[in-house]
PDB file of N, CA and C in Angstrom:
ATOM      1  N   MET A   1      43.631  45.714  -8.919  1.00 55.00           N
ATOM      2  CA  MET A   1      42.327  45.596  -8.387  1.00 55.00           C
ATOM      3  C   MET A   1      42.073  44.129  -8.063  1.00 55.00           C
ATOM      4  N   THR A   2      41.540  43.904  -6.891  1.00 58.00           N
ATOM      5  CA  THR A   2      41.276  42.538  -6.440  1.00 58.00           C
ATOM      6  C   THR A   2      39.772  42.322  -6.352  1.00 58.00           C
ATOM      7  N   ALA A   3      39.333  41.223  -6.974  1.00 60.00           N
ATOM      8  CA  ALA A   3      37.890  40.914  -6.922  1.00 60.00           C
ATOM      9  C   ALA A   3      37.622  40.036  -5.718  1.00 60.00           C
ATOM     10  N   THR A   4      36.560  40.290  -5.064  1.00 61.00           N
ATOM     11  CA  THR A   4      36.167  39.440  -3.926  1.00 61.00           C
ATOM     12  C   THR A   4      34.864  38.735  -4.273  1.00 61.00           C
ATOM     13  N   THR A   5      34.776  37.524  -3.830  1.00 59.00           N
ATOM     14  CA  THR A   5      33.569  36.734  -4.056  1.00 59.00           C
ATOM     15  C   THR A   5      32.673  36.842  -2.822  1.00 59.00           C
ATOM     16  N   PRO A   6      31.428  37.207  -3.022  1.00 59.00           N
ATOM     17  CA  PRO A   6      30.547  37.318  -1.859  1.00 59.00           C
ATOM     18  C   PRO A   6      30.323  35.942  -1.226  1.00 59.00           C
ATOM     19  N   ALA A   7      30.169  35.970   0.070  1.00 58.00           N
ATOM     20  CA  ALA A   7      29.904  34.702   0.784  1.00 58.00           C
ATOM     21  C   ALA A   7      28.542  34.167   0.366  1.00 58.00           C
ATOM     22  N   PRO A   8      28.440  32.840   0.212  1.00 58.00           N
ATOM     23  CA  PRO A   8      27.152  32.279  -0.198  1.00 58.00           C
ATOM     24  C   PRO A   8      26.099  32.530   0.875  1.00 58.00           C
ATOM     25  N   ALA A   9      24.887  32.743   0.411  1.00 62.00           N
ATOM     26  CA  ALA A   9      23.769  32.943   1.350  1.00 62.00           C
ATOM     27  C   ALA A   9      23.524  31.646   2.087  1.00 62.00           C
ATOM     28  N   THR A  10      23.281  31.752   3.339  1.00 62.00           N
ATOM     29  CA  THR A  10      23.017  30.543   4.133  1.00 62.00           C
ATOM     30  C   THR A  10      21.528  30.421   4.355  1.00 62.00           C
ATOM     31  N   THR A  11      21.056  29.208   4.260  1.00 61.00           N
ATOM     32  CA  THR A  11      19.647  28.920   4.520  1.00 61.00           C
ATOM     33  C   THR A  11      19.558  28.309   5.901  1.00 61.00           C
ATOM     34  N   PRO A  12      18.683  28.831   6.739  1.00 61.00           N
ATOM     35  CA  PRO A  12      18.573  28.246   8.067  1.00 61.00           C
ATOM     36  C   PRO A  12      18.123  26.785   7.977  1.00 61.00           C
ATOM     37  N   VAL A  13      18.713  25.943   8.782  1.00 52.00           N
ATOM     38  CA  VAL A  13      18.369  24.533   8.809  1.00 52.00           C
ATOM     39  C   VAL A  13      17.240  24.353   9.822  1.00 52.00           C
ATOM     40  N   PRO A  14      16.118  23.753   9.390  1.00 52.00           N
ATOM     41  CA  PRO A  14      15.018  23.591  10.329  1.00 52.00           C
ATOM     42  C   PRO A  14      15.401  22.611  11.432  1.00 52.00           C
ATOM     43  N   ALA A  15      14.857  22.823  12.601  1.00 50.00           N
ATOM     44  CA  ALA A  15      15.122  21.931  13.724  1.00 50.00           C
ATOM     45  C   ALA A  15      14.515  20.571  13.430  1.00 50.00           C
ATOM     46  N   LEU A  16      15.235  19.532  13.759  1.00 45.00           N
ATOM     47  CA  LEU A  16      14.728  18.191  13.548  1.00 45.00           C
ATOM     48  C   LEU A  16      13.681  17.879  14.606  1.00 45.00           C
ATOM     49  N   THR A  17      12.536  17.375  14.136  1.00 52.00           N
ATOM     50  CA  THR A  17      11.473  16.989  15.058  1.00 52.00           C
ATOM     51  C   THR A  17      11.084  15.552  14.758  1.00 52.00           C
ATOM     52  N   ALA A  18      10.409  14.950  15.704  1.00 59.00           N
ATOM     53  CA  ALA A  18       9.946  13.580  15.497  1.00 59.00           C
ATOM     54  C   ALA A  18       8.946  13.563  14.328  1.00 59.00           C
ATOM     55  N   SER A  19       9.067  12.596  13.501  1.00 73.00           N
ATOM     56  CA  SER A  19       8.195  12.486  12.348  1.00 73.00           C
ATOM     57  C   SER A  19       6.756  12.215  12.788  1.00 73.00           C
ATOM     58  N   THR A  20       5.824  12.860  12.115  1.00 87.00           N
ATOM     59  CA  THR A  20       4.415  12.615  12.388  1.00 87.00           C
ATOM     60  C   THR A  20       3.768  11.835  11.255  1.00 87.00           C
ATOM     61  N   VAL A  21       4.566  11.297  10.366  1.00 91.00           N
ATOM     62  CA  VAL A  21       4.056  10.543   9.232  1.00 91.00           C
ATOM     63  C   VAL A  21       3.983   9.058   9.630  1.00 91.00           C
ATOM     64  N   ARG A  22       2.822   8.470   9.363  1.00 93.00           N
ATOM     65  CA  ARG A  22       2.615   7.052   9.654  1.00 93.00           C
ATOM     66  C   ARG A  22       2.126   6.347   8.392  1.00 93.00           C
ATOM     67  N   GLN A  23       2.383   5.054   8.349  1.00 93.00           N
ATOM     68  CA  GLN A  23       2.063   4.259   7.175  1.00 93.00           C
ATOM     69  C   GLN A  23       0.746   3.493   7.393  1.00 93.00           C
ATOM     70  N   GLN A  24      -0.071   3.493   6.369  1.00 94.00           N
ATOM     71  CA  GLN A  24      -1.224   2.614   6.305  1.00 94.00           C
ATOM     72  C   GLN A  24      -0.938   1.593   5.216  1.00 94.00           C
ATOM     73  N   VAL A  25      -1.276   0.339   5.452  1.00 94.00           N
ATOM     74  CA  VAL A  25      -1.022  -0.729   4.501  1.00 94.00           C
ATOM     75  C   VAL A  25      -2.339  -1.395   4.130  1.00 94.00           C
ATOM     76  N   LEU A  26      -2.512  -1.600   2.837  1.00 94.00           N
ATOM     77  CA  LEU A  26      -3.705  -2.270   2.321  1.00 94.00           C
ATOM     78  C   LEU A  26      -3.236  -3.460   1.495  1.00 94.00           C
ATOM     79  N   VAL A  27      -3.713  -4.642   1.828  1.00 93.00           N
ATOM     80  CA  VAL A  27      -3.393  -5.860   1.076  1.00 93.00           C
ATOM     81  C   VAL A  27      -4.651  -6.259   0.322  1.00 93.00           C
ATOM     82  N   LEU A  28      -4.555  -6.321  -0.983  1.00 94.00           N
ATOM     83  CA  LEU A  28      -5.674  -6.737  -1.800  1.00 94.00           C
ATOM     84  C   LEU A  28      -5.329  -8.037  -2.515  1.00 94.00           C
ATOM     85  N   TYR A  29      -6.235  -8.984  -2.455  1.00 92.00           N
ATOM     86  CA  TYR A  29      -6.111 -10.239  -3.196  1.00 92.00           C
ATOM     87  C   TYR A  29      -7.070 -10.128  -4.365  1.00 92.00           C
ATOM     88  N   LEU A  30      -6.531 -10.197  -5.569  1.00 93.00           N
ATOM     89  CA  LEU A  30      -7.321 -10.010  -6.785  1.00 93.00           C
ATOM     90  C   LEU A  30      -7.615 -11.339  -7.449  1.00 93.00           C
ATOM     91  N   GLY A  31      -8.641 -11.347  -8.287  1.00 91.00           N
ATOM     92  CA  GLY A  31      -9.036 -12.566  -8.983  1.00 91.00           C
ATOM     93  C   GLY A  31      -7.994 -13.069  -9.957  1.00 91.00           C
ATOM     94  N   THR A  32      -7.213 -12.159 -10.528  1.00 89.00           N
ATOM     95  CA  THR A  32      -6.131 -12.517 -11.457  1.00 89.00           C
ATOM     96  C   THR A  32      -4.924 -11.637 -11.144  1.00 89.00           C
ATOM     97  N   SER A  33      -3.901 -11.761 -11.934  1.00 88.00           N
ATOM     98  CA  SER A  33      -2.691 -10.948 -11.716  1.00 88.00           C
ATOM     99  C   SER A  33      -2.839  -9.532 -12.260  1.00 88.00           C
ATOM    100  N   ALA A  34      -3.954  -9.214 -12.905  1.00 91.00           N
ATOM    101  CA  ALA A  34      -4.182  -7.885 -13.462  1.00 91.00           C
ATOM    102  C   ALA A  34      -4.728  -6.944 -12.394  1.00 91.00           C
ATOM    103  N   LEU A  35      -4.175  -5.749 -12.314  1.00 94.00           N
ATOM    104  CA  LEU A  35      -4.619  -4.772 -11.316  1.00 94.00           C
ATOM    105  C   LEU A  35      -6.069  -4.324 -11.502  1.00 94.00           C
ATOM    106  N   ASP A  36      -6.628  -4.532 -12.672  1.00 96.00           N
ATOM    107  CA  ASP A  36      -8.022  -4.131 -12.900  1.00 96.00           C
ATOM    108  C   ASP A  36      -9.005  -5.281 -12.674  1.00 96.00           C
ATOM    109  N   SER A  37      -8.545  -6.396 -12.114  1.00 95.00           N
ATOM    110  CA  SER A  37      -9.451  -7.492 -11.803  1.00 95.00           C
ATOM    111  C   SER A  37     -10.095  -7.277 -10.438  1.00 95.00           C
ATOM    112  N   ASP A  38     -11.178  -8.014 -10.180  1.00 96.00           N
ATOM    113  CA  ASP A  38     -11.967  -7.832  -8.953  1.00 96.00           C
ATOM    114  C   ASP A  38     -11.205  -8.238  -7.694  1.00 96.00           C
ATOM    115  N   VAL A  39     -11.449  -7.501  -6.613  1.00 95.00           N
ATOM    116  CA  VAL A  39     -10.893  -7.829  -5.295  1.00 95.00           C
ATOM    117  C   VAL A  39     -11.699  -8.996  -4.725  1.00 95.00           C
ATOM    118  N   ILE A  40     -11.007 -10.051  -4.280  1.00 92.00           N
ATOM    119  CA  ILE A  40     -11.686 -11.214  -3.696  1.00 92.00           C
ATOM    120  C   ILE A  40     -11.345 -11.384  -2.214  1.00 92.00           C
ATOM    121  N   GLY A  41     -10.370 -10.656  -1.736  1.00 92.00           N
ATOM    122  CA  GLY A  41      -9.984 -10.689  -0.330  1.00 92.00           C
ATOM    123  C   GLY A  41      -9.141  -9.475  -0.014  1.00 92.00           C
ATOM    124  N   TRP A  42      -9.089  -9.095   1.274  1.00 93.00           N
ATOM    125  CA  TRP A  42      -8.354  -7.874   1.631  1.00 93.00           C
ATOM    126  C   TRP A  42      -8.040  -7.868   3.100  1.00 93.00           C
ATOM    127  N   ALA A  43      -7.047  -7.033   3.430  1.00 92.00           N
ATOM    128  CA  ALA A  43      -6.680  -6.742   4.819  1.00 92.00           C
ATOM    129  C   ALA A  43      -6.185  -5.304   4.860  1.00 92.00           C
ATOM    130  N   HIS A  44      -6.445  -4.617   5.972  1.00 92.00           N
ATOM    131  CA  HIS A  44      -6.037  -3.228   6.121  1.00 92.00           C
ATOM    132  C   HIS A  44      -5.381  -3.050   7.478  1.00 92.00           C
ATOM    133  N   TYR A  45      -4.246  -2.351   7.501  1.00 92.00           N
ATOM    134  CA  TYR A  45      -3.507  -2.097   8.732  1.00 92.00           C
ATOM    135  C   TYR A  45      -3.251  -0.593   8.818  1.00 92.00           C
ATOM    136  N   ASP A  46      -3.533  -0.007   9.972  1.00 92.00           N
ATOM    137  CA  ASP A  46      -3.467   1.437  10.132  1.00 92.00           C
ATOM    138  C   ASP A  46      -2.417   1.822  11.157  1.00 92.00           C
ATOM    139  N   GLY A  47      -1.272   2.297  10.690  1.00 91.00           N
ATOM    140  CA  GLY A  47      -0.196   2.724  11.580  1.00 91.00           C
ATOM    141  C   GLY A  47      -0.450   4.052  12.268  1.00 91.00           C
ATOM    142  N   THR A  48      -1.544   4.741  11.905  1.00 90.00           N
ATOM    143  CA  THR A  48      -1.849   6.006  12.576  1.00 90.00           C
ATOM    144  C   THR A  48      -2.464   5.784  13.944  1.00 90.00           C
ATOM    145  N   GLY A  49      -3.043   4.608  14.168  1.00 89.00           N
ATOM    146  CA  GLY A  49      -3.696   4.320  15.421  1.00 89.00           C
ATOM    147  C   GLY A  49      -5.122   4.849  15.498  1.00 89.00           C
ATOM    148  N   ARG A  50      -5.607   5.500  14.428  1.00 87.00           N
ATOM    149  CA  ARG A  50      -6.964   6.045  14.455  1.00 87.00           C
ATOM    150  C   ARG A  50      -8.028   4.974  14.283  1.00 87.00           C
ATOM    151  N   THR A  51      -7.691   3.886  13.575  1.00 85.00           N
ATOM    152  CA  THR A  51      -8.628   2.784  13.396  1.00 85.00           C
ATOM    153  C   THR A  51      -7.927   1.486  13.740  1.00 85.00           C
ATOM    154  N   SER A  52      -8.723   0.461  14.027  1.00 84.00           N
ATOM    155  CA  SER A  52      -8.179  -0.869  14.344  1.00 84.00           C
ATOM    156  C   SER A  52      -8.925  -1.921  13.533  1.00 84.00           C
ATOM    157  N   PRO A  53      -8.720  -1.915  12.214  1.00 80.00           N
ATOM    158  CA  PRO A  53      -9.431  -2.888  11.385  1.00 80.00           C
ATOM    159  C   PRO A  53      -8.971  -4.318  11.698  1.00 80.00           C
ATOM    160  N   THR A  54      -9.881  -5.257  11.555  1.00 74.00           N
ATOM    161  CA  THR A  54      -9.551  -6.670  11.770  1.00 74.00           C
ATOM    162  C   THR A  54     -10.020  -7.466  10.573  1.00 74.00           C
ATOM    163  N   THR A  55      -9.470  -8.662  10.424  1.00 70.00           N
ATOM    164  CA  THR A  55      -9.843  -9.527   9.332  1.00 70.00           C
ATOM    165  C   THR A  55     -11.323  -9.883   9.434  1.00 70.00           C
ATOM    166  N   GLY A  56     -12.018  -9.781   8.333  1.00 68.00           N
ATOM    167  CA  GLY A  56     -13.421 -10.138   8.299  1.00 68.00           C
ATOM    168  C   GLY A  56     -14.351  -9.125   8.914  1.00 68.00           C
ATOM    169  N   ASP A  57     -13.915  -7.880   9.091  1.00 75.00           N
ATOM    170  CA  ASP A  57     -14.789  -6.884   9.711  1.00 75.00           C
ATOM    171  C   ASP A  57     -15.690  -6.149   8.723  1.00 75.00           C
ATOM    172  N   GLY A  58     -15.736  -6.611   7.499  1.00 82.00           N
ATOM    173  CA  GLY A  58     -16.616  -6.015   6.501  1.00 82.00           C
ATOM    174  C   GLY A  58     -16.951  -7.007   5.404  1.00 82.00           C
ATOM    175  N   ASP A  59     -18.160  -6.866   4.863  1.00 87.00           N
ATOM    176  CA  ASP A  59     -18.591  -7.764   3.793  1.00 87.00           C
ATOM    177  C   ASP A  59     -18.215  -7.236   2.415  1.00 87.00           C
ATOM    178  N   GLU A  60     -17.974  -5.930   2.318  1.00 92.00           N
ATOM    179  CA  GLU A  60     -17.657  -5.307   1.037  1.00 92.00           C
ATOM    180  C   GLU A  60     -16.178  -4.930   1.007  1.00 92.00           C
ATOM    181  N   PRO A  61     -15.493  -5.222  -0.106  1.00 94.00           N
ATOM    182  CA  PRO A  61     -14.089  -4.827  -0.196  1.00 94.00           C
ATOM    183  C   PRO A  61     -13.946  -3.307  -0.186  1.00 94.00           C
ATOM    184  N   PRO A  62     -12.821  -2.798   0.264  1.00 94.00           N
ATOM    185  CA  PRO A  62     -12.621  -1.354   0.290  1.00 94.00           C
ATOM    186  C   PRO A  62     -12.569  -0.732  -1.111  1.00 94.00           C
ATOM    187  N   TYR A  63     -12.211  -1.525  -2.097  1.00 97.00           N
ATOM    188  CA  TYR A  63     -12.150  -1.093  -3.493  1.00 97.00           C
ATOM    189  C   TYR A  63     -12.585  -2.251  -4.377  1.00 97.00           C
ATOM    190  N   GLU A  64     -13.142  -1.931  -5.519  1.00 97.00           N
ATOM    191  CA  GLU A  64     -13.559  -2.962  -6.477  1.00 97.00           C
ATOM    192  C   GLU A  64     -12.361  -3.643  -7.132  1.00 97.00           C
ATOM    193  N   THR A  65     -11.305  -2.830  -7.415  1.00 97.00           N
ATOM    194  CA  THR A  65     -10.126  -3.332  -8.113  1.00 97.00           C
ATOM    195  C   THR A  65      -8.867  -2.688  -7.510  1.00 97.00           C
ATOM    196  N   GLY A  66      -7.718  -3.177  -7.912  1.00 96.00           N
ATOM    197  CA  GLY A  66      -6.462  -2.554  -7.511  1.00 96.00           C
ATOM    198  C   GLY A  66      -6.295  -1.181  -8.128  1.00 96.00           C
ATOM    199  N   VAL A  67      -6.779  -1.002  -9.340  1.00 97.00           N
ATOM    200  CA  VAL A  67      -6.678   0.305 -10.000  1.00 97.00           C
ATOM    201  C   VAL A  67      -7.484   1.345  -9.224  1.00 97.00           C
ATOM    202  N   ALA A  68      -8.626   0.955  -8.668  1.00 98.00           N
ATOM    203  CA  ALA A  68      -9.432   1.884  -7.881  1.00 98.00           C
ATOM    204  C   ALA A  68      -8.663   2.371  -6.659  1.00 98.00           C
ATOM    205  N   ALA A  69      -7.881   1.491  -6.053  1.00 97.00           N
ATOM    206  CA  ALA A  69      -7.047   1.884  -4.907  1.00 97.00           C
ATOM    207  C   ALA A  69      -5.976   2.879  -5.349  1.00 97.00           C
ATOM    208  N   LEU A  70      -5.379   2.654  -6.508  1.00 96.00           N
ATOM    209  CA  LEU A  70      -4.387   3.595  -7.033  1.00 96.00           C
ATOM    210  C   LEU A  70      -5.012   4.970  -7.264  1.00 96.00           C
ATOM    211  N   ARG A  71      -6.210   4.991  -7.796  1.00 97.00           N
ATOM    212  CA  ARG A  71      -6.894   6.259  -8.074  1.00 97.00           C
ATOM    213  C   ARG A  71      -7.223   7.028  -6.802  1.00 97.00           C
ATOM    214  N   ASP A  72      -7.343   6.285  -5.683  1.00 96.00           N
ATOM    215  CA  ASP A  72      -7.652   6.910  -4.412  1.00 96.00           C
ATOM    216  C   ASP A  72      -6.380   7.325  -3.638  1.00 96.00           C
ATOM    217  N   GLY A  73      -5.220   7.186  -4.276  1.00 96.00           N
ATOM    218  CA  GLY A  73      -3.998   7.670  -3.649  1.00 96.00           C
ATOM    219  C   GLY A  73      -3.115   6.604  -3.012  1.00 96.00           C
ATOM    220  N   TRP A  74      -3.521   5.337  -3.029  1.00 97.00           N
ATOM    221  CA  TRP A  74      -2.679   4.274  -2.511  1.00 97.00           C
ATOM    222  C   TRP A  74      -1.528   4.032  -3.476  1.00 97.00           C
ATOM    223  N   ARG A  75      -0.348   3.767  -2.921  1.00 96.00           N
ATOM    224  CA  ARG A  75       0.831   3.497  -3.752  1.00 96.00           C
ATOM    225  C   ARG A  75       1.097   1.993  -3.752  1.00 96.00           C
ATOM    226  N   LEU A  76       1.261   1.431  -4.916  1.00 94.00           N
ATOM    227  CA  LEU A  76       1.570   0.004  -5.038  1.00 94.00           C
ATOM    228  C   LEU A  76       3.016  -0.221  -4.673  1.00 94.00           C
ATOM    229  N   ILE A  77       3.275  -1.081  -3.684  1.00 90.00           N
ATOM    230  CA  ILE A  77       4.653  -1.332  -3.276  1.00 90.00           C
ATOM    231  C   ILE A  77       5.095  -2.758  -3.550  1.00 90.00           C
ATOM    232  N   GLN A  78       4.153  -3.661  -3.786  1.00 87.00           N
ATOM    233  CA  GLN A  78       4.530  -5.026  -4.142  1.00 87.00           C
ATOM    234  C   GLN A  78       3.407  -5.677  -4.920  1.00 87.00           C
ATOM    235  N   ALA A  79       3.752  -6.253  -6.045  1.00 81.00           N
ATOM    236  CA  ALA A  79       2.768  -6.958  -6.867  1.00 81.00           C
ATOM    237  C   ALA A  79       2.959  -8.466  -6.718  1.00 81.00           C
ATOM    238  N   ALA A  80       1.927  -9.191  -7.080  1.00 72.00           N
ATOM    239  CA  ALA A  80       1.948 -10.641  -6.953  1.00 72.00           C
ATOM    240  C   ALA A  80       3.044 -11.252  -7.830  1.00 72.00           C
ATOM    241  N   GLN A  81       3.740 -12.189  -7.227  1.00 75.00           N
ATOM    242  CA  GLN A  81       4.746 -12.934  -7.983  1.00 75.00           C
ATOM    243  C   GLN A  81       4.030 -14.022  -8.762  1.00 75.00           C
ATOM    244  N   LEU A  82       4.251 -14.085 -10.055  1.00 69.00           N
ATOM    245  CA  LEU A  82       3.569 -15.067 -10.871  1.00 69.00           C
ATOM    246  C   LEU A  82       4.363 -16.370 -10.874  1.00 69.00           C
ATOM    247  N   ILE A  83       3.833 -17.355 -10.159  1.00 73.00           N
ATOM    248  CA  ILE A  83       4.486 -18.656 -10.031  1.00 73.00           C
ATOM    249  C   ILE A  83       3.555 -19.693 -10.668  1.00 73.00           C
ATOM    250  N   PRO A  84       4.039 -20.405 -11.686  1.00 72.00           N
ATOM    251  CA  PRO A  84       3.182 -21.410 -12.315  1.00 72.00           C
ATOM    252  C   PRO A  84       2.971 -22.595 -11.373  1.00 72.00           C
ATOM    253  N   PRO A  85       1.814 -23.257 -11.467  1.00 71.00           N
ATOM    254  CA  PRO A  85       1.573 -24.420 -10.605  1.00 71.00           C
ATOM    255  C   PRO A  85       2.512 -25.565 -10.974  1.00 71.00           C
ATOM    256  N   TYR A  86       2.776 -26.386  -9.999  1.00 74.00           N
ATOM    257  CA  TYR A  86       3.606 -27.566 -10.216  1.00 74.00           C
ATOM    258  C   TYR A  86       2.832 -28.503 -11.144  1.00 74.00           C
ATOM    259  N   PRO A  87       3.488 -29.096 -12.145  1.00 84.00           N
ATOM    260  CA  PRO A  87       2.790 -29.985 -13.085  1.00 84.00           C
ATOM    261  C   PRO A  87       1.982 -31.065 -12.344  1.00 84.00           C
ATOM    262  N   GLY A  88       0.719 -31.190 -12.766  1.00 82.00           N
ATOM    263  CA  GLY A  88      -0.181 -32.164 -12.145  1.00 82.00           C
ATOM    264  C   GLY A  88      -0.992 -31.580 -11.001  1.00 82.00           C
ATOM    265  N   HIS A  89      -0.701 -30.336 -10.598  1.00 72.00           N
ATOM    266  CA  HIS A  89      -1.417 -29.695  -9.503  1.00 72.00           C
ATOM    267  C   HIS A  89      -2.141 -28.405  -9.951  1.00 72.00           C
ATOM    268  N   GLU A  90      -2.421 -28.313 -11.227  1.00 71.00           N
ATOM    269  CA  GLU A  90      -3.003 -27.109 -11.799  1.00 71.00           C
ATOM    270  C   GLU A  90      -4.383 -26.775 -11.243  1.00 71.00           C
ATOM    271  N   HIS A  91      -5.120 -27.783 -10.782  1.00 75.00           N
ATOM    272  CA  HIS A  91      -6.501 -27.565 -10.344  1.00 75.00           C
ATOM    273  C   HIS A  91      -6.667 -27.655  -8.831  1.00 75.00           C
ATOM    274  N   GLU A  92      -5.568 -27.687  -8.086  1.00 70.00           N
ATOM    275  CA  GLU A  92      -5.651 -27.703  -6.624  1.00 70.00           C
ATOM    276  C   GLU A  92      -5.787 -26.284  -6.098  1.00 70.00           C
ATOM    277  N   VAL A  93      -6.483 -26.146  -5.001  1.00 67.00           N
ATOM    278  CA  VAL A  93      -6.706 -24.859  -4.368  1.00 67.00           C
ATOM    279  C   VAL A  93      -5.825 -24.766  -3.122  1.00 67.00           C
ATOM    280  N   SER A  94      -5.172 -23.640  -2.941  1.00 64.00           N
ATOM    281  CA  SER A  94      -4.360 -23.477  -1.733  1.00 64.00           C
ATOM    282  C   SER A  94      -4.508 -22.046  -1.230  1.00 64.00           C
ATOM    283  N   PHE A  95      -3.588 -21.169  -1.505  1.00 63.00           N
ATOM    284  CA  PHE A  95      -3.614 -19.791  -1.007  1.00 63.00           C
ATOM    285  C   PHE A  95      -4.075 -18.847  -2.111  1.00 63.00           C
ATOM    286  N   LEU A  96      -4.403 -17.620  -1.708  1.00 69.00           N
ATOM    287  CA  LEU A  96      -4.765 -16.602  -2.694  1.00 69.00           C
ATOM    288  C   LEU A  96      -3.471 -16.031  -3.257  1.00 69.00           C
ATOM    289  N   LYS A  97      -3.200 -16.334  -4.511  1.00 78.00           N
ATOM    290  CA  LYS A  97      -1.865 -16.046  -5.040  1.00 78.00           C
ATOM    291  C   LYS A  97      -1.686 -14.666  -5.671  1.00 78.00           C
ATOM    292  N   HIS A  98      -2.760 -13.962  -5.938  1.00 85.00           N
ATOM    293  CA  HIS A  98      -2.620 -12.645  -6.582  1.00 85.00           C
ATOM    294  C   HIS A  98      -2.720 -11.553  -5.537  1.00 85.00           C
ATOM    295  N   GLU A  99      -1.655 -11.439  -4.748  1.00 84.00           N
ATOM    296  CA  GLU A  99      -1.592 -10.550  -3.598  1.00 84.00           C
ATOM    297  C   GLU A  99      -0.848  -9.263  -3.950  1.00 84.00           C
ATOM    298  N   PHE A 100      -1.454  -8.121  -3.656  1.00 86.00           N
ATOM    299  CA  PHE A 100      -0.862  -6.823  -3.949  1.00 86.00           C
ATOM    300  C   PHE A 100      -0.811  -6.009  -2.662  1.00 86.00           C
ATOM    301  N   PHE A 101       0.315  -5.382  -2.364  1.00 88.00           N
ATOM    302  CA  PHE A 101       0.485  -4.540  -1.190  1.00 88.00           C
ATOM    303  C   PHE A 101       0.481  -3.081  -1.627  1.00 88.00           C
ATOM    304  N   PHE A 102      -0.339  -2.278  -0.948  1.00 92.00           N
ATOM    305  CA  PHE A 102      -0.424  -0.850  -1.195  1.00 92.00           C
ATOM    306  C   PHE A 102      -0.106  -0.106   0.103  1.00 92.00           C
ATOM    307  N   GLU A 103       0.332   1.135  -0.008  1.00 92.00           N
ATOM    308  CA  GLU A 103       0.562   1.945   1.180  1.00 92.00           C
ATOM    309  C   GLU A 103       0.096   3.367   0.953  1.00 92.00           C
ATOM    310  N   LYS A 104      -0.238   4.021   2.052  1.00 94.00           N
ATOM    311  CA  LYS A 104      -0.484   5.457   2.083  1.00 94.00           C
ATOM    312  C   LYS A 104       0.331   5.997   3.231  1.00 94.00           C
ATOM    313  N   LEU A 105       0.949   7.140   3.036  1.00 91.00           N
ATOM    314  CA  LEU A 105       1.647   7.828   4.121  1.00 91.00           C
ATOM    315  C   LEU A 105       0.747   8.954   4.582  1.00 91.00           C
ATOM    316  N   VAL A 106       0.410   8.935   5.881  1.00 90.00           N
ATOM    317  CA  VAL A 106      -0.525   9.911   6.441  1.00 90.00           C
ATOM    318  C   VAL A 106       0.185  10.777   7.426  1.00 90.00           C
ATOM    319  N   ASP A 107       0.081  12.096   7.261  1.00 88.00           N
ATOM    320  CA  ASP A 107       0.678  13.048   8.202  1.00 88.00           C
ATOM    321  C   ASP A 107      -0.338  13.274   9.324  1.00 88.00           C
ATOM    322  N   LEU A 108      -0.003  12.881  10.518  1.00 86.00           N
ATOM    323  CA  LEU A 108      -0.926  12.998  11.646  1.00 86.00           C
ATOM    324  C   LEU A 108      -1.301  14.440  11.931  1.00 86.00           C
ATOM    325  N   ASP A 109      -0.358  15.382  11.722  1.00 82.00           N
ATOM    326  CA  ASP A 109      -0.656  16.796  11.955  1.00 82.00           C
ATOM    327  C   ASP A 109      -1.710  17.313  10.978  1.00 82.00           C
ATOM    328  N   GLU A 110      -1.589  16.915   9.716  1.00 75.00           N
ATOM    329  CA  GLU A 110      -2.516  17.380   8.710  1.00 75.00           C
ATOM    330  C   GLU A 110      -3.864  16.669   8.810  1.00 75.00           C
ATOM    331  N   ALA A 111      -3.878  15.476   9.391  1.00 61.00           N
ATOM    332  CA  ALA A 111      -5.111  14.706   9.496  1.00 61.00           C
ATOM    333  C   ALA A 111      -5.943  15.107  10.701  1.00 61.00           C
ATOM    334  N   GLY A 112      -5.450  16.065  11.473  1.00 59.00           N
ATOM    335  CA  GLY A 112      -6.235  16.562  12.593  1.00 59.00           C
ATOM    336  C   GLY A 112      -6.185  15.718  13.840  1.00 59.00           C
ATOM    337  N   ARG A 113      -5.103  15.014  14.031  1.00 48.00           N
ATOM    338  CA  ARG A 113      -5.004  14.199  15.232  1.00 48.00           C
ATOM    339  C   ARG A 113      -4.571  15.014  16.398  1.00 48.00           C
TER     340      ARG A 113
END
């Protein structure tokens, strides 16, 4: 008696289509390196094309803290690099150093575009 092995079931491969997922990027500058500190500056970029935010187009930050952005579904993709000031320059002001990058992936089909 010879045993035969049944052929594996095949799953149809879906046709490849152009992706409808676009990235939104939110840059938050926080008062300290802690994600729960206050937002002191921000920028928003919308890869969906539905909005065209510009620098300084609002007086209120989009979120109070970085943690609030996380709770709203933004994904943290880069946190501020902690670089100590050069000795003797501890009290000089230059750039906003506590910069955090967040992203959201938006499906244009699901968003009703």
